[in-house]
Amino acid sequence: MRSTLLSRRDIDFLLYEWLHVDRLVERERFADHSKETFDGVLDLCEQVATKYFAPHNKKNDANEPTFDGTTVTIIPEVKEAIDAFSRADLVGLSMDSAIGGSQLPATVSAAGFAWIQAANVGSAAYPFLTVGNANLLAAHGNAELVDTYVKPMIAGRFHGTMCLSEPQAGSSLADITTRAEPQDDGTYRIVGSKMWISGGDHELGENIVHLVLAKVVGGPVGTKGISLFVVPKYLVNADGSIGDRNDVLLAGLNHKMGYRGAVNTVLSFDGATGYLIGEENRGLTYMFHMMNEARLGVGLGATALGYTGYLKSLEYARGREQGRPVAAKDPAAAQVPIVEHPDVRRMLLAQKSYVEGALALNLYCNRLVDLQKTATTPDERASLTLLLDTLTPIAKSWPSQWCLEANSFAIQIHGGYGYTREYDVEQHYRDNRLNPIHEGTHGIQGLDLLGRKVVVQGGAGLAAIAGEVTKTVVAAGELGGEPADLATQLDSTWQRIVSVTAAMFGSGDIEAALANSSVYLEAFGHAVLAWIWLEQLVAADGKSGDFYDGKRQAGRYFYRFELPRTAPQLDLLESLDRTTLEMQDAWF
Amino acid sequence: MRSTLLSRRDIDFLLYEWLHVDRLVERERFADHSKETFDGVLDLCEQVATKYFAPHNKKNDANEPTFDGTTVTIIPEVKEAIDAFSRADLVGLSMDSAIGGSQLPATVSAAGFAWIQAANVGSAAYPFLTVGNANLLAAHGNAELVDTYVKPMIAGRFHGTMCLSEPQAGSSLADITTRAEPQDDGTYRIVGSKMWISGGDHELGENIVHLVLAKVVGGPVGTKGISLFVVPKYLVNADGSIGDRNDVLLAGLNHKMGYRGAVNTVLSFDGATGYLIGEENRGLTYMFHMMNEARLGVGLGATALGYTGYLKSLEYARGREQGRPVAAKDPAAAQVPIVEHPDVRRMLLAQKSYVEGALALNLYCNRLVDLQKTATTPDERASLTLLLDTLTPIAKSWPSQWCLEANSFAIQIHGGYGYTREYDVEQHYRDNRLNPIHEGTHGIQGLDLLGRKVVVQGGAGLAAIAGEVTKTVVAAGELGGEPADLATQLDSTWQRIVSVTAAMFGSGDIEAALANSSVYLEAFGHAVLAWIWLEQLVAADGKSGDFYDGKRQAGRYFYRFELPRTAPQLDLLESLDRTTLEMQDAWF
């Protein structure tokens, strides 16, 4: 039976036929691996997802974590799943073998983790945070912090969180007020309140490792004064055993529309002991190491939710008989499966183009992570970093927008049934609605893309992507036929993006240039995805069979129904439209 | 304090400054009324909504109806609210005074009911169904049925439902299998199962009046063999007192993502006694009387949810301080309310343009109902009917799509808070997601619009709207300035719709013409709303003040950000794109 979580066939195509991830083993970091070990990890992730995560997805949603004032209670299946995840050595999948990781490519690790997210995005949030936390600490913490906290996280004994937001400071991290008071023993006393902390308290392991942004008293104002600390729930003794409770209190739980399985908390740091990571005032830089990884991870989660919703609605559409073709309306004839209706096929094709495109983009970005990590020259590394940085806001925002739309189509295909909790898709839709919000809202991603990423180094960010697009356009052009036609359409869209971007900043009116950055984000995102689709079609060229025909049809759908949306958006941007700037509060 | 349910200022503008509803009192049907009675009803509805419906909206969502195998239990606030609604004589608002109604214009009645829906769409579902049921029965039932069932519904003693769908027949009513066996006494024995019946069982009144579609045994196949029956939960004695329980059983409840306050049921008719309405085999015609009214009502509910979400997110944006303007990034400066950020204003303007546009369209359609009902010649009535019929799929689908989008923006403006159940907007979003499904899905509305409404009588449906648009274009053109510019843009869009529609059917390939009917629905919908916005701007022309400036800015937003979306859609339609037709099941 085909899985309704993800398509392994598609993953294999993306990893091996398109991205040639198997060639990464030629690099020293991955030399101990082979296509067989990659396949083994993917098999394992599918099994863990199917056996331990999927079965309690609904139960976790219907029985969200509770707090009695002392203890957070979570249904037992969550701990069983997370323990199974750790037992399978999945926490340290892409971490260095020197600290107990498997040192696999991030590309393979992401493809594997997508199975877990597709199965149960709520329960997946715990290892998601632990992995991100451990990666950051391994990169920026000293040997003692690594030994004390990272290794137990890789072993599944400790779990991790990231504590950035505060009640009065969500998108604006410059305004956090949590303070860190240096102590004589080199530790810091942490005082403040943190909001939206997923996994902030629970009994799933021996300890919880909080990574906390705080301002050392007397330091610079704004983001320049932010430092990063490890603040464990329980202090750890010198021998690694669990010591006293630290002064981190659970102030309350947030009750969400979706993602209910992941406990989300308000934490109060009442003079808790914290350990500085790296240097003072460099906290935001370290945190962005995790944030960028987390943004790819959020995009992956949105994609995984979109993907499973697509497969479930496809299965439903094949089984549900309703109505007759337009050309054969005889009511005495048998009804047909709704997959036969063009409008249902439109909703399936839209989903297919969104979720397969989003997964492709995510794996492409994760391969950039791998290439960057194993780059042999600083120039090579710098150009990979530039490309990855520019793509990151798209890899976060695009799936969050369009795979949510995919989930809406999945509901629509199910009709009334899709709106009920007896089916899965309404939960996917609720869960997915978080993704345009956390790890930087859609609006923040737009400002990041337009105000920072595309314009850095005199526009090098934009040029980096445009350069990659040109390579694809050339490759598709050489194939002739349909790929060449699509390449022409893609090329013209990108030329337009380049000229519109120049016009926007050419005016010198930065306020006007940035006023419609969300529209820019959307147009840019669709243009990136069109490129990713052409990449896939080039990889599929000359190959026959249903799978490749499906890729081609989804690509056609994207170029015919989706890419043209960008034209009016780019016109608006080029006009430096001031509608939102000129709107007055009193006029609402 | 300004209400966060709806804007009375906007309603007054639409009713009096634009639609001139006060002039309806010149017509005999409404001669007993005046602007003062209209205003009184609007005041009353706002009060009932605010006092009885709004306070338990969240409680109703968190405590959905339960069924213990015998009785449905609903939180007591629902009955209190519905009783208050009946006590205020709101059930019979637009019904004939001869049967106990207030004989108010539908336009006023709709504006009043929108308050109830904005306050609590779940609890509003009960009177919504009762009113629709009573209207149908008053129009097509004989005097005995009216006396026995309609009058107690108007008095608030009985409640009503509509029973169309079955587990195997949702969108395809031709395939219902519930059968009606004629009995010697003139009644029918009803046998079958009905699905998605809102208000199907409860203890909110003395009786529940089900209107049931069924096929008289031996009748024609398909929709031509459908008849309509009254099937009460309790039989009613000749003296009007409640008699024996009829054989209508509650088979179970459906558990929905939203709209949780409205009990939704599976009903089993196990030989229940039914009373024929009108003639055999004409049931679908009668039901469409109710369906068309219900479609306007669904659009109104979607609008009301969008509207209250808009007002709540506006209030939040004015109070929440976060970040600084692009041009003044000094972190030592105070943060500004987020309403100052252009991207937040964009999301507020989008909501404003959607919800005010949708409300305007709905009231426009309801005024067509009033004009049609009081038309003095058959020709006048026919042309009003044509216009109303053509607009109905838009009035149902457009708010269901875009006021849902408005609710998504309302969440986004709230950030993480909007995703929690501590705030209202996530519930509005969940509630609103039903509206693209019930009373005919988006896909069904698209087929209705393109395959039926615009092409009837050789394209008279399309011509009817285009004719009205032209009148507006002329009026705006005469004003000169910005209205004239927008009129040019509107005119060109409508000319394009007319020519694209002709090209689609000109090919003679009906299958291809209808393949993208949902895309047609969306493009057509945006073009209709652009017309409705220009209508409002003409009504606001020459008037000064924040309210009118706000209308103008929202109109500008719609013409700059929204209407241009139609261009690529119309290009796709003109090309008679076959992507969805050529897709093969095996390729998914």
JSON list of C-alpha atoms in Angstrom, two decimals, chain B residues 457-530:
[
{"chain": "B", "resi": 457, "resn": "GLN", "atom": "CA", "xyz": [-31.20, 32.81, -22.90]},
{"chain": "B", "resi": 458, "resn": "GLY", "atom": "CA", "xyz": [-28.28, 33.19, -25.27]},
{"chain": "B", "resi": 459, "resn": "GLY", "atom": "CA", "xyz": [-26.06, 34.96, -22.78]},
{"chain": "B", "resi": 460, "resn": "ALA", "atom": "CA", "xyz": [-28.71, 37.21, -21.25]},
{"chain": "B", "resi": 461, "resn": "GLY", "atom": "CA", "xyz": [-27.33, 36.55, -17.74]},
{"chain": "B", "resi": 462, "resn": "LEU", "atom": "CA", "xyz": [-23.93, 37.93, -18.62]},
{"chain": "B", "resi": 463, "resn": "ALA", "atom": "CA", "xyz": [-25.50, 40.80, -20.54]},
{"chain": "B", "resi": 464, "resn": "ALA", "atom": "CA", "xyz": [-27.62, 41.70, -17.52]},
{"chain": "B", "resi": 465, "resn": "ILE", "atom": "CA", "xyz": [-24.57, 42.24, -15.32]},
{"chain": "B", "resi": 466, "resn": "ALA", "atom": "CA", "xyz": [-22.56, 43.87, -18.07]},
{"chain": "B", "resi": 467, "resn": "GLY", "atom": "CA", "xyz": [-25.47, 46.29, -18.58]},
{"chain": "B", "resi": 468, "resn": "GLU", "atom": "CA", "xyz": [-25.43, 47.30, -14.93]},
{"chain": "B", "resi": 469, "resn": "VAL", "atom": "CA", "xyz": [-21.66, 47.69, -15.02]},
{"chain": "B", "resi": 470, "resn": "THR", "atom": "CA", "xyz": [-21.96, 50.00, -17.99]},
{"chain": "B", "resi": 471, "resn": "LYS", "atom": "CA", "xyz": [-24.39, 52.21, -16.09]},
{"chain": "B", "resi": 472, "resn": "THR", "atom": "CA", "xyz": [-21.87, 52.52, -13.29]},
{"chain": "B", "resi": 473, "resn": "VAL", "atom": "CA", "xyz": [-19.04, 53.18, -15.73]},
{"chain": "B", "resi": 474, "resn": "VAL", "atom": "CA", "xyz": [-21.04, 55.99, -17.29]},
{"chain": "B", "resi": 475, "resn": "ALA", "atom": "CA", "xyz": [-21.94, 57.49, -13.93]},
{"chain": "B", "resi": 476, "resn": "ALA", "atom": "CA", "xyz": [-18.34, 57.35, -12.71]},
{"chain": "B", "resi": 477, "resn": "GLY", "atom": "CA", "xyz": [-17.09, 58.70, -16.03]},
{"chain": "B", "resi": 478, "resn": "GLU", "atom": "CA", "xyz": [-19.31, 61.74, -15.65]},
{"chain": "B", "resi": 479, "resn": "LEU", "atom": "CA", "xyz": [-17.71, 62.49, -12.30]},
{"chain": "B", "resi": 480, "resn": "GLY", "atom": "CA", "xyz": [-14.28, 62.70, -13.94]},
{"chain": "B", "resi": 481, "resn": "GLY", "atom": "CA", "xyz": [-11.07, 62.41, -11.92]},
{"chain": "B", "resi": 482, "resn": "GLU", "atom": "CA", "xyz": [-10.29, 59.20, -10.10]},
{"chain": "B", "resi": 483, "resn": "PRO", "atom": "CA", "xyz": [-13.75, 57.61, -10.47]},
{"chain": "B", "resi": 484, "resn": "ALA", "atom": "CA", "xyz": [-13.47, 58.08, -14.23]},
{"chain": "B", "resi": 485, "resn": "ASP", "atom": "CA", "xyz": [-10.03, 56.45, -14.26]},
{"chain": "B", "resi": 486, "resn": "LEU", "atom": "CA", "xyz": [-11.28, 53.47, -12.30]},
{"chain": "B", "resi": 487, "resn": "ALA", "atom": "CA", "xyz": [-14.31, 53.28, -14.59]},
{"chain": "B", "resi": 488, "resn": "THR", "atom": "CA", "xyz": [-11.99, 52.89, -17.56]},
{"chain": "B", "resi": 489, "resn": "GLN", "atom": "CA", "xyz": [-10.19, 50.03, -15.82]},
{"chain": "B", "resi": 490, "resn": "LEU", "atom": "CA", "xyz": [-13.49, 48.40, -14.90]},
{"chain": "B", "resi": 491, "resn": "ASP", "atom": "CA", "xyz": [-14.93, 48.79, -18.36]},
{"chain": "B", "resi": 492, "resn": "SER", "atom": "CA", "xyz": [-11.93, 47.19, -19.96]},
{"chain": "B", "resi": 493, "resn": "THR", "atom": "CA", "xyz": [-12.07, 44.22, -17.56]},
{"chain": "B", "resi": 494, "resn": "TRP", "atom": "CA", "xyz": [-15.73, 43.62, -18.34]},
{"chain": "B", "resi": 495, "resn": "GLN", "atom": "CA", "xyz": [-15.23, 43.93, -22.06]},
{"chain": "B", "resi": 496, "resn": "ARG", "atom": "CA", "xyz": [-12.56, 41.30, -21.69]},
{"chain": "B", "resi": 497, "resn": "ILE", "atom": "CA", "xyz": [-14.86, 39.02, -19.68]},
{"chain": "B", "resi": 498, "resn": "VAL", "atom": "CA", "xyz": [-17.51, 39.28, -22.37]},
{"chain": "B", "resi": 499, "resn": "SER", "atom": "CA", "xyz": [-15.07, 38.50, -25.18]},
{"chain": "B", "resi": 500, "resn": "VAL", "atom": "CA", "xyz": [-13.36, 35.69, -23.26]},
{"chain": "B", "resi": 501, "resn": "THR", "atom": "CA", "xyz": [-16.73, 34.12, -22.45]},
{"chain": "B", "resi": 502, "resn": "ALA", "atom": "CA", "xyz": [-17.69, 34.28, -26.10]},
{"chain": "B", "resi": 503, "resn": "ALA", "atom": "CA", "xyz": [-14.38, 32.70, -27.11]},
{"chain": "B", "resi": 504, "resn": "MET", "atom": "CA", "xyz": [-14.81, 29.89, -24.59]},
{"chain": "B", "resi": 505, "resn": "PHE", "atom": "CA", "xyz": [-18.22, 28.86, -25.88]},
{"chain": "B", "resi": 506, "resn": "GLY", "atom": "CA", "xyz": [-17.44, 29.80, -29.46]},
{"chain": "B", "resi": 507, "resn": "SER", "atom": "CA", "xyz": [-15.18, 26.78, -29.75]},
{"chain": "B", "resi": 508, "resn": "GLY", "atom": "CA", "xyz": [-18.15, 24.47, -29.27]},
{"chain": "B", "resi": 509, "resn": "ASP", "atom": "CA", "xyz": [-16.06, 22.35, -26.92]},
{"chain": "B", "resi": 510, "resn": "ILE", "atom": "CA", "xyz": [-18.24, 22.44, -23.82]},
{"chain": "B", "resi": 511, "resn": "GLU", "atom": "CA", "xyz": [-15.92, 20.14, -21.89]},
{"chain": "B", "resi": 512, "resn": "ALA", "atom": "CA", "xyz": [-13.00, 22.53, -22.39]},
{"chain": "B", "resi": 513, "resn": "ALA", "atom": "CA", "xyz": [-15.17, 25.58, -21.76]},
{"chain": "B", "resi": 514, "resn": "LEU", "atom": "CA", "xyz": [-16.28, 24.24, -18.38]},
{"chain": "B", "resi": 515, "resn": "ALA", "atom": "CA", "xyz": [-12.95, 22.66, -17.36]},
{"chain": "B", "resi": 516, "resn": "ASN", "atom": "CA", "xyz": [-11.76, 25.83, -15.66]},
{"chain": "B", "resi": 517, "resn": "SER", "atom": "CA", "xyz": [-15.07, 27.07, -14.34]},
{"chain": "B", "resi": 518, "resn": "SER", "atom": "CA", "xyz": [-13.62, 27.68, -10.87]},
{"chain": "B", "resi": 519, "resn": "VAL", "atom": "CA", "xyz": [-11.04, 30.02, -12.37]},
{"chain": "B", "resi": 520, "resn": "TYR", "atom": "CA", "xyz": [-13.87, 31.76, -14.22]},
{"chain": "B", "resi": 521, "resn": "LEU", "atom": "CA", "xyz": [-15.81, 32.07, -10.97]},
{"chain": "B", "resi": 522, "resn": "GLU", "atom": "CA", "xyz": [-12.83, 33.74, -9.32]},
{"chain": "B", "resi": 523, "resn": "ALA", "atom": "CA", "xyz": [-12.11, 36.19, -12.12]},
{"chain": "B", "resi": 524, "resn": "PHE", "atom": "CA", "xyz": [-15.78, 37.01, -12.52]},
{"chain": "B", "resi": 525, "resn": "GLY", "atom": "CA", "xyz": [-16.11, 37.48, -8.79]},
{"chain": "B", "resi": 526, "resn": "HIS", "atom": "CA", "xyz": [-13.28, 39.98, -8.60]},
{"chain": "B", "resi": 527, "resn": "ALA", "atom": "CA", "xyz": [-14.74, 41.86, -11.55]},
{"chain": "B", "resi": 528, "resn": "VAL", "atom": "CA", "xyz": [-18.14, 42.00, -9.84]},
{"chain": "B", "resi": 529, "resn": "LEU", "atom": "CA", "xyz": [-16.58, 43.29, -6.66]},
{"chain": "B", "resi": 530, "resn": "ALA", "atom": "CA", "xyz": [-14.64, 45.94, -8.55]}
]
